[in-house]
Short mmCIF file of C-alpha atoms in Angstrom, two decimals:
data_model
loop_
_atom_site.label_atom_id
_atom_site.label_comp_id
_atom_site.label_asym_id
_atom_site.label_seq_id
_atom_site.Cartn_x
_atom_site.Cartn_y
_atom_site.Cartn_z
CA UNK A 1489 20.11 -63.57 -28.58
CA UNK A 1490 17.92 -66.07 -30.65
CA UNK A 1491 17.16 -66.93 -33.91
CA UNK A 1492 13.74 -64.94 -33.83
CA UNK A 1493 13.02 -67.20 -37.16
CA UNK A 1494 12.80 -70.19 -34.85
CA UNK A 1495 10.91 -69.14 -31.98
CA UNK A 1496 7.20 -69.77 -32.05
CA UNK A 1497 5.77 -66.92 -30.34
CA UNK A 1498 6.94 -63.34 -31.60
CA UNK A 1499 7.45 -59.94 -28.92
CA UNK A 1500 3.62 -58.74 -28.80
CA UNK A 1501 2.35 -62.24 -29.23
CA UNK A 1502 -1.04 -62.85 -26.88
CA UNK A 1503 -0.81 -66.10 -25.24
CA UNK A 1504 -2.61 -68.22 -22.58
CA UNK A 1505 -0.63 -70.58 -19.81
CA UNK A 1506 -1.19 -73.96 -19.53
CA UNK A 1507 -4.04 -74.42 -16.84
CA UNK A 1508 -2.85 -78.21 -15.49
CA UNK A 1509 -1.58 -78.55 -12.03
CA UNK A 1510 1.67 -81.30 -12.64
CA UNK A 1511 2.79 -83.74 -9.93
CA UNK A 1512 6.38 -82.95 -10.24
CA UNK A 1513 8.42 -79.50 -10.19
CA UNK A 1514 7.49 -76.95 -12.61
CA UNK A 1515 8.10 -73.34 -12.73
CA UNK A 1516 4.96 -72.31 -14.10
CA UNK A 1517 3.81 -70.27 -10.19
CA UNK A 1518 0.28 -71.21 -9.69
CA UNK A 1519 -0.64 -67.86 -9.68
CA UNK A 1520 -0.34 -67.71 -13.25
CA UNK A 1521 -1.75 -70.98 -14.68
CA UNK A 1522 -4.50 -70.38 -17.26
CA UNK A 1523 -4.09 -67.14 -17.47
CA UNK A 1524 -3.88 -64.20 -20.69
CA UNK A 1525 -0.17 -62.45 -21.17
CA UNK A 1526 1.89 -60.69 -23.80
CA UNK A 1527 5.05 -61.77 -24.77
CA UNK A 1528 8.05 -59.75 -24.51
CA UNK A 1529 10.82 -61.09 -25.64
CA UNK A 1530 12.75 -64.21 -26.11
CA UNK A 1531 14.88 -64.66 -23.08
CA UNK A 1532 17.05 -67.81 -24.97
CA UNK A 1533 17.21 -71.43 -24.95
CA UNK A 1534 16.57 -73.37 -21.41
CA UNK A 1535 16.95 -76.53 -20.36
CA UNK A 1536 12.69 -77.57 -19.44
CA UNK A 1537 13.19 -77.61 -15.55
CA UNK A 1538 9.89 -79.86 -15.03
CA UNK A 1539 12.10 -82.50 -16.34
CA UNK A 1540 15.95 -81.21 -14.77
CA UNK A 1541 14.77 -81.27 -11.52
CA UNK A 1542 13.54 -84.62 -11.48
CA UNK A 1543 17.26 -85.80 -12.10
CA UNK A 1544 16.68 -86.22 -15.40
CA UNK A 1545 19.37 -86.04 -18.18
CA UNK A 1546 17.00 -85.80 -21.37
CA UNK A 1547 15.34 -82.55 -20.47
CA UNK A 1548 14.23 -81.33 -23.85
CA UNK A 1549 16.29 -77.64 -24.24
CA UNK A 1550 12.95 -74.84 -24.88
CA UNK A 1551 13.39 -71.31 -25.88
CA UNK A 1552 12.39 -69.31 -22.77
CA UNK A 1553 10.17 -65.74 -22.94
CA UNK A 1554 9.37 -63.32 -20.54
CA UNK A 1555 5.55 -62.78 -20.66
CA UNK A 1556 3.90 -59.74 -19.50
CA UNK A 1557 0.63 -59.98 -17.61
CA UNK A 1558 -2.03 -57.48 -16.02
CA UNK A 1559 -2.51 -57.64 -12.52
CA UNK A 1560 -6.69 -57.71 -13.32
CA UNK A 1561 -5.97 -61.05 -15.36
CA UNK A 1562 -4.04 -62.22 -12.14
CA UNK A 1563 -5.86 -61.88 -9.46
CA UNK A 1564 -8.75 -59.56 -10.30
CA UNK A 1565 -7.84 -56.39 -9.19
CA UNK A 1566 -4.55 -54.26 -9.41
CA UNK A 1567 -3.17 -51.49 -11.69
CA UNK A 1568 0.06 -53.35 -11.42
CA UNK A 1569 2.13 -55.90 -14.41
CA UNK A 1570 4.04 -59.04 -13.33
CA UNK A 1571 6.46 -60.24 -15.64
CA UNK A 1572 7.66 -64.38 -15.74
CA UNK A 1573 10.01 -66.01 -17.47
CA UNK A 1574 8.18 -69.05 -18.88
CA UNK A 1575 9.02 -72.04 -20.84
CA UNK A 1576 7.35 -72.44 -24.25
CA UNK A 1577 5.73 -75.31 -23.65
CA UNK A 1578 3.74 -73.57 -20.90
CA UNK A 1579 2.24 -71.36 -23.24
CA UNK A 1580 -0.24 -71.35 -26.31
CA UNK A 1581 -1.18 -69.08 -28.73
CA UNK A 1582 -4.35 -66.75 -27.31
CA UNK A 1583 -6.29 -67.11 -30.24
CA UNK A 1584 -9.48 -64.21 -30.27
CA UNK A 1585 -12.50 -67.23 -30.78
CA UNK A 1586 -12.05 -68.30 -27.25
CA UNK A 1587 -12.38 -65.19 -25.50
CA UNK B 1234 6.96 -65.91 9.95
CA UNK B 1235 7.41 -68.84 11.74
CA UNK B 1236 7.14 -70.93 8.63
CA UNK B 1237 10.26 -69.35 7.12
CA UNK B 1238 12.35 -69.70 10.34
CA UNK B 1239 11.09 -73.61 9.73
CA UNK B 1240 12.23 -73.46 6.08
CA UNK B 1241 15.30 -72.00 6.57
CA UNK B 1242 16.56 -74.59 9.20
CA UNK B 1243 15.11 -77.47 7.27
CA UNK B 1244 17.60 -76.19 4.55
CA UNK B 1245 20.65 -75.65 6.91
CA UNK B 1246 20.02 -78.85 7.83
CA UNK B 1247 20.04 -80.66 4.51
CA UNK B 1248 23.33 -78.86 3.92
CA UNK B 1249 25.07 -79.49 6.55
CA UNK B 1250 23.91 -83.27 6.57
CA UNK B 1251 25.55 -82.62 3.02
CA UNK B 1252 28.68 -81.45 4.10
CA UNK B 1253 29.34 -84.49 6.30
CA UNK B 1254 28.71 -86.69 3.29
CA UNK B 1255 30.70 -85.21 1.04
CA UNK B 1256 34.03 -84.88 3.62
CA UNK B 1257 33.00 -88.59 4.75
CA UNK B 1258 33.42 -89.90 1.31
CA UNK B 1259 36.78 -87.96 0.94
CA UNK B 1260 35.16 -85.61 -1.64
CA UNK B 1261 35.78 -82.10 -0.41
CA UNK B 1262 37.37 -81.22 3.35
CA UNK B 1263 35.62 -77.96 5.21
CA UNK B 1264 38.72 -76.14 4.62
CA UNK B 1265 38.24 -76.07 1.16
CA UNK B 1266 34.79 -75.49 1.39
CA UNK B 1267 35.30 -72.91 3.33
CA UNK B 1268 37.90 -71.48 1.13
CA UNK B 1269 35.43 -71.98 -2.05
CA UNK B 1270 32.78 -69.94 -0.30
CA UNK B 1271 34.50 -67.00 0.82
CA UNK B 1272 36.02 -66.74 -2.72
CA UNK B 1273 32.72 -66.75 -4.20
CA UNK B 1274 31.44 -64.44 -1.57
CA UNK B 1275 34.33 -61.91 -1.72
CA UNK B 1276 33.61 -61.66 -5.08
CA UNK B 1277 29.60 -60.42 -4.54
CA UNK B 1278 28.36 -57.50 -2.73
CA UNK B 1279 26.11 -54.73 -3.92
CA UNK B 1280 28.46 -52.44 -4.44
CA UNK B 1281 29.26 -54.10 -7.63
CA UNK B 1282 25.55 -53.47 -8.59
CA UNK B 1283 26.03 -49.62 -7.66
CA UNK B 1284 29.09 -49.23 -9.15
CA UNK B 1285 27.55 -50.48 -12.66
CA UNK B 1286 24.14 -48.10 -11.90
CA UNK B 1287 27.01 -45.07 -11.35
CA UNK B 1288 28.85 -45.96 -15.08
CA UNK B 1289 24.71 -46.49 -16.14
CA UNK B 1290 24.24 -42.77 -15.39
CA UNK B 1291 27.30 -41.06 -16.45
CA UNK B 1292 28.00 -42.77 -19.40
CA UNK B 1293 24.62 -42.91 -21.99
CA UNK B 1294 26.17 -44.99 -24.36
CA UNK B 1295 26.97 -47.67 -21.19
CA UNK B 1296 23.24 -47.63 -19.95
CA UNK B 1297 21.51 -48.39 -23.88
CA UNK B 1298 24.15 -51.25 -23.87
CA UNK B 1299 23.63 -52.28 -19.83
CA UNK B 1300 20.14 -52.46 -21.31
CA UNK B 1301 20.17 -54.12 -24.69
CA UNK B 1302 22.05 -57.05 -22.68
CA UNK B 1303 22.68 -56.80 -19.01
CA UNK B 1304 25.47 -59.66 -18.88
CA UNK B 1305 27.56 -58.26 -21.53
CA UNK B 1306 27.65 -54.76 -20.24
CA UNK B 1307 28.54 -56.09 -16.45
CA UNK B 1308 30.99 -58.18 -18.11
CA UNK B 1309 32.72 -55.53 -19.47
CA UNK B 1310 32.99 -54.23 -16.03
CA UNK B 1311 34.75 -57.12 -14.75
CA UNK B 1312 31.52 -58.98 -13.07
CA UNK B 1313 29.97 -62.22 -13.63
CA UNK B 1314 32.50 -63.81 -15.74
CA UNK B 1315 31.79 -67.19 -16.67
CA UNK B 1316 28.07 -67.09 -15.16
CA UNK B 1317 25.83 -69.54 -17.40
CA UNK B 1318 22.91 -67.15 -15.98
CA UNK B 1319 21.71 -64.25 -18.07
CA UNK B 1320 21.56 -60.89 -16.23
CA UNK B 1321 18.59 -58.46 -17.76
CA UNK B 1322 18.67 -54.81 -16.08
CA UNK B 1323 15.77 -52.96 -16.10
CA UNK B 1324 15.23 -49.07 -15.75
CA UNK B 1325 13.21 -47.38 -13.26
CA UNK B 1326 11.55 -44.16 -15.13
CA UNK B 1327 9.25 -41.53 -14.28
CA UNK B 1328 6.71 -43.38 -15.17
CA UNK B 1329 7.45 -47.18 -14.47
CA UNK B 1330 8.94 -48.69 -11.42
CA UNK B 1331 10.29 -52.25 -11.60
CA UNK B 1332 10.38 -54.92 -8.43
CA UNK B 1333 12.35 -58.00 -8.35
CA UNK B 1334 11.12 -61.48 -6.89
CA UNK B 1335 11.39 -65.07 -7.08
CA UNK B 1336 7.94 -66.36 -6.03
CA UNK B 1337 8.87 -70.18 -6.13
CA UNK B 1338 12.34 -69.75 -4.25
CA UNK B 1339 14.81 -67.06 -4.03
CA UNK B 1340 16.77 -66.31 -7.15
CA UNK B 1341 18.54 -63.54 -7.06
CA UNK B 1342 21.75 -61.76 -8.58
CA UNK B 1343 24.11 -62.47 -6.33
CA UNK B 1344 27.40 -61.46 -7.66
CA UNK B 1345 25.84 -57.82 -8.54
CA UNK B 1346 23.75 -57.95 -5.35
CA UNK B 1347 26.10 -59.99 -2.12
CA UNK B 1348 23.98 -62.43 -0.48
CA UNK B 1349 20.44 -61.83 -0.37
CA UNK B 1350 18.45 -60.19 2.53
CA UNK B 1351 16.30 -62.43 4.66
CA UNK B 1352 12.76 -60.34 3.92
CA UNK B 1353 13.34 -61.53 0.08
CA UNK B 1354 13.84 -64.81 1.21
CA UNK B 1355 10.45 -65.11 3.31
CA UNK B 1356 7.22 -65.77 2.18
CA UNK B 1357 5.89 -62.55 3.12
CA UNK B 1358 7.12 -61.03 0.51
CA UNK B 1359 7.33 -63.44 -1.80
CA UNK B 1360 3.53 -63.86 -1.91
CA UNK B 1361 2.84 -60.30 -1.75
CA UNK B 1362 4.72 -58.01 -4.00
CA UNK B 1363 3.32 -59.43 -7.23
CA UNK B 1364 -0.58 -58.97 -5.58
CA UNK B 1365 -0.25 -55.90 -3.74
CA UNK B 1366 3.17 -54.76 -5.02
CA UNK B 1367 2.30 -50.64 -4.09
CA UNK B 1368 1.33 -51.36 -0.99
CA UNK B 1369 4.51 -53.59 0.09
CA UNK B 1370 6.64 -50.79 -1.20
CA UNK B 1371 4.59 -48.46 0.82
CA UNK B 1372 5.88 -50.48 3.91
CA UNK B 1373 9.76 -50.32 2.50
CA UNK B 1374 8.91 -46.43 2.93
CA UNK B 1375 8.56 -46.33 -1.02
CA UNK B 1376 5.06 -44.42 -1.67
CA UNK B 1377 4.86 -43.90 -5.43
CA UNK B 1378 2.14 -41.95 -7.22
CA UNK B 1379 -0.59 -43.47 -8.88
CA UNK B 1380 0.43 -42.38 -12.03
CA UNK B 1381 3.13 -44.94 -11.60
CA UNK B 1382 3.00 -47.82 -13.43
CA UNK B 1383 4.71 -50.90 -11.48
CA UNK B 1384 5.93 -53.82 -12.81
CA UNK B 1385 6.94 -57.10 -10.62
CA UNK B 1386 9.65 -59.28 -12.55
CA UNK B 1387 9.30 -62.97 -10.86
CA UNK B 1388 12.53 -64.57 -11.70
CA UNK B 1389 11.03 -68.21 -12.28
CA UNK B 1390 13.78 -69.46 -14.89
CA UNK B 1391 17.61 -68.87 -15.67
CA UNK B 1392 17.21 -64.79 -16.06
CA UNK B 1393 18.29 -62.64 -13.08
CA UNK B 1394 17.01 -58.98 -12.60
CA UNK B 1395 18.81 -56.08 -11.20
CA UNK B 1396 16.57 -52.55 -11.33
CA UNK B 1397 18.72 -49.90 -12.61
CA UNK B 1398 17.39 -46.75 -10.24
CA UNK B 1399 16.60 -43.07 -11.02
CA UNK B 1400 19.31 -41.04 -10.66
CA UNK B 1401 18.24 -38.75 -7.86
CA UNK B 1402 18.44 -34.22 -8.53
CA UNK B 1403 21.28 -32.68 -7.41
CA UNK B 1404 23.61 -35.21 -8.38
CA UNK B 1405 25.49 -33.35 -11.26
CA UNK B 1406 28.56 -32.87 -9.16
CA UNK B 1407 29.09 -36.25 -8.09
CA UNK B 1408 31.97 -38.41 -10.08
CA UNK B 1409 31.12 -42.54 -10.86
CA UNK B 1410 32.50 -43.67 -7.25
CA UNK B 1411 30.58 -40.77 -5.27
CA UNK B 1412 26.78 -41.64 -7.54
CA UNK B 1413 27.80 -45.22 -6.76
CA UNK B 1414 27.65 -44.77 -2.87
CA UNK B 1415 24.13 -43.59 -3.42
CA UNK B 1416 22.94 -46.89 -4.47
CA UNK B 1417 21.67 -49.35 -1.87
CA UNK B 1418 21.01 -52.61 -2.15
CA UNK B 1419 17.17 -52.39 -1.90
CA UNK B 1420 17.60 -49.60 -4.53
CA UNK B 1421 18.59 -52.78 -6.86
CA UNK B 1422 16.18 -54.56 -6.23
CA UNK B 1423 13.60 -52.07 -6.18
CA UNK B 1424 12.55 -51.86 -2.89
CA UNK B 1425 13.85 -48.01 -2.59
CA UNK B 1426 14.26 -45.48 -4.57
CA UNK B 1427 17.83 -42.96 -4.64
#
C-alpha cells in the first residue's frame, strides 16, 4: 500500500503519542494522548486533519498507521486492545531509557 | 441521552440552515438533493456487507484477499467504487473478537453497512466500548468467554472497519445468498455474533 522504505515507524514498532492538548481539531482522542502502543501497519498517506479541518489548503499529506494499544496502558484496567488510526506526527519512537 | 438528542438537532439544524443557502444562491434545488440522496442511499444497506461476509466464507481464496485489502476485494463485488476511503475488514476468530467505533464522531462504512444506527451514533457507546468493551457487548446480548481476546478499532482517520463474523455450525448446506441472510447489521459491526 506504501513504500515501507519511506515510512518511519515499521509493523511492531513501540511508540508513545504526543501528550499536548491542541486548541484546534485533532484526531488524536484524548483517551490516548501520552500513551505506549504498537504499530501495526501502515494504513497510507493522509491528508494531517489538525490542519484540513481548519479550512486549510496546505495540510502537510502524513503516512497514517493503525497503532495497537492495551487497555491497562489506557485506562488502567481491562484485558481488552483498542486499535487507532493515527497520524505520524502524533507519534514518537518509545525508546526503552524512558520507561 | 439527552445530550445526543441535543447534538443531533443542533446538526439537523446546521443542515437544513444549509440547504436554504445553497437553493437561495441557486446552487442546488431540493429536488436534486433529494434525488442525490436517495441515489447514494439506494446504493448502501447492510446487505451488501452480508453478501461480501457470505462470498468471505464460501470462497477461501475471497476471504485472504477481503483481508489483505478490504476495498479491493468489495470492489470486485461491485461496492464502493470510486470511494477515496479505504475499507479494512477484520475477522472475528475463536479467539479474538473485533468492535467497531468512532469515538470523536461517527464514521462508519456506509455503503457496506446503510445508514448507521442511532446507539453508534450516541455517546453512550461511543465512550464506552473502548473502556468496558465486554461488558457493552454483554448488554447487545453478546457474552463472550474470557478467553476471548477483544479488540475495539476506533475509526479516527480515513480507514473504515467492517468485522467479518464467524460463520455459525450447521451452516454447510446453505448457498452464498442463504449464509448472507444470516448476517445482521450489528453482526458487522460487531455488536452480535451469527
Amino acid at each position: 500500500m506504501t513504500d515501507a522504505a519511506t515510512d518511519r515507524f515499521p509493523p511492531g514498532t513501540r511508540v508513545r503519542t504526543y501528550r499536548h492538548d491542541p486548541p484546534h481539531h485533532t484526531r488524536l482522542p484524548r483517551y490516548a494522548r501520552g500513551k505506549r502502543g504498537v504499530v501495526v501497519e501502515p494504513e497510507g498517506p493522509g491528508e494531517l486533519a489538525d490542519v484540513s479541518a481548519r479550512g486549510r489548503g496546505d495540510a502537510p499529506v502524513e503516512q497514517i498507521y493503525a497503532v495497537r494499544f492495551e487497555a491497562r496502558d489506557l485506562w488502567g484496567e481491562g484485558d481488552h486492545h483498542v486499535v487507532l488510526d493515527l497520524w505520524e506526527s502524533y507519534l514518537e519512537e518509545d525508546s526503552d531509557d524512558e520507561r | 441521552m439527552s445530550g445526543d438528542h441535543h447534538t443531533d438537532a443542533t446538526i439537523a439544524r446546521r443542515v437544513r440552515r444549509l440547504e436554504t443557502l445553497l437553493e437561495e444562491k441557486g446552487l442546488i434545488t431540493g429536488e436534486r438533493l433529494d434525488e442525490a440522496i436517495d441515489a447514494f442511499l439506494a446504493e448502501s444497506s447492510p446487505a451488501n456487507g452480508a453478501r461480501v461476509v457470505a462470498r468471505a466464507w464460501t470462497d477461501d481464496a475471497y476471504r485472504a484477499r477481503l483481508l489483505a485489502d478490504g476495498t479491493a476485494a468489495v470492489q470486485e463485488l461491485g461496492y464502493m467504487d470510486g470511494s477515496y476511503q479505504r475499507l479494512r475488514v477484520v475477522e472475528n476468530t475463536e479467539s479474538v473478537h473485533n468492535v467497531i467505533v468512532c469515538t470523536l464522531c461517527s464514521c462508519y462504512p456506509l455503503r457496506l453497512l446503510g445508514p448507521s444506527p442511532s446507539w453508534y451514533k450516541s455517546e453512550a457507546y461511543r465512550s464506552r466500548v473502548v473502556r468496558e468493551p465486554r461488558e457493552v457487548l454483554r448488554e447487545f446480548g453478546l457474552s463472550l468467554p474470557a478467553s476471548v481476546d477483544i479488540t475495539v478499532w476506533d475509526s479516527s482517520a480515513e480507514t473504515r472497519y467492517m468485522v467479518l463474523p464467524r460463520r455459525p455450525d450447521g451452516t454447510e448446506a446453505l448457498d452464498e445468498e442463504g449464509l448472507a441472510g444470516l448476517v445482521t447489521r450489528n453482526a458487522l459491526i460487531g455488536t452480535a455474533a451469527v
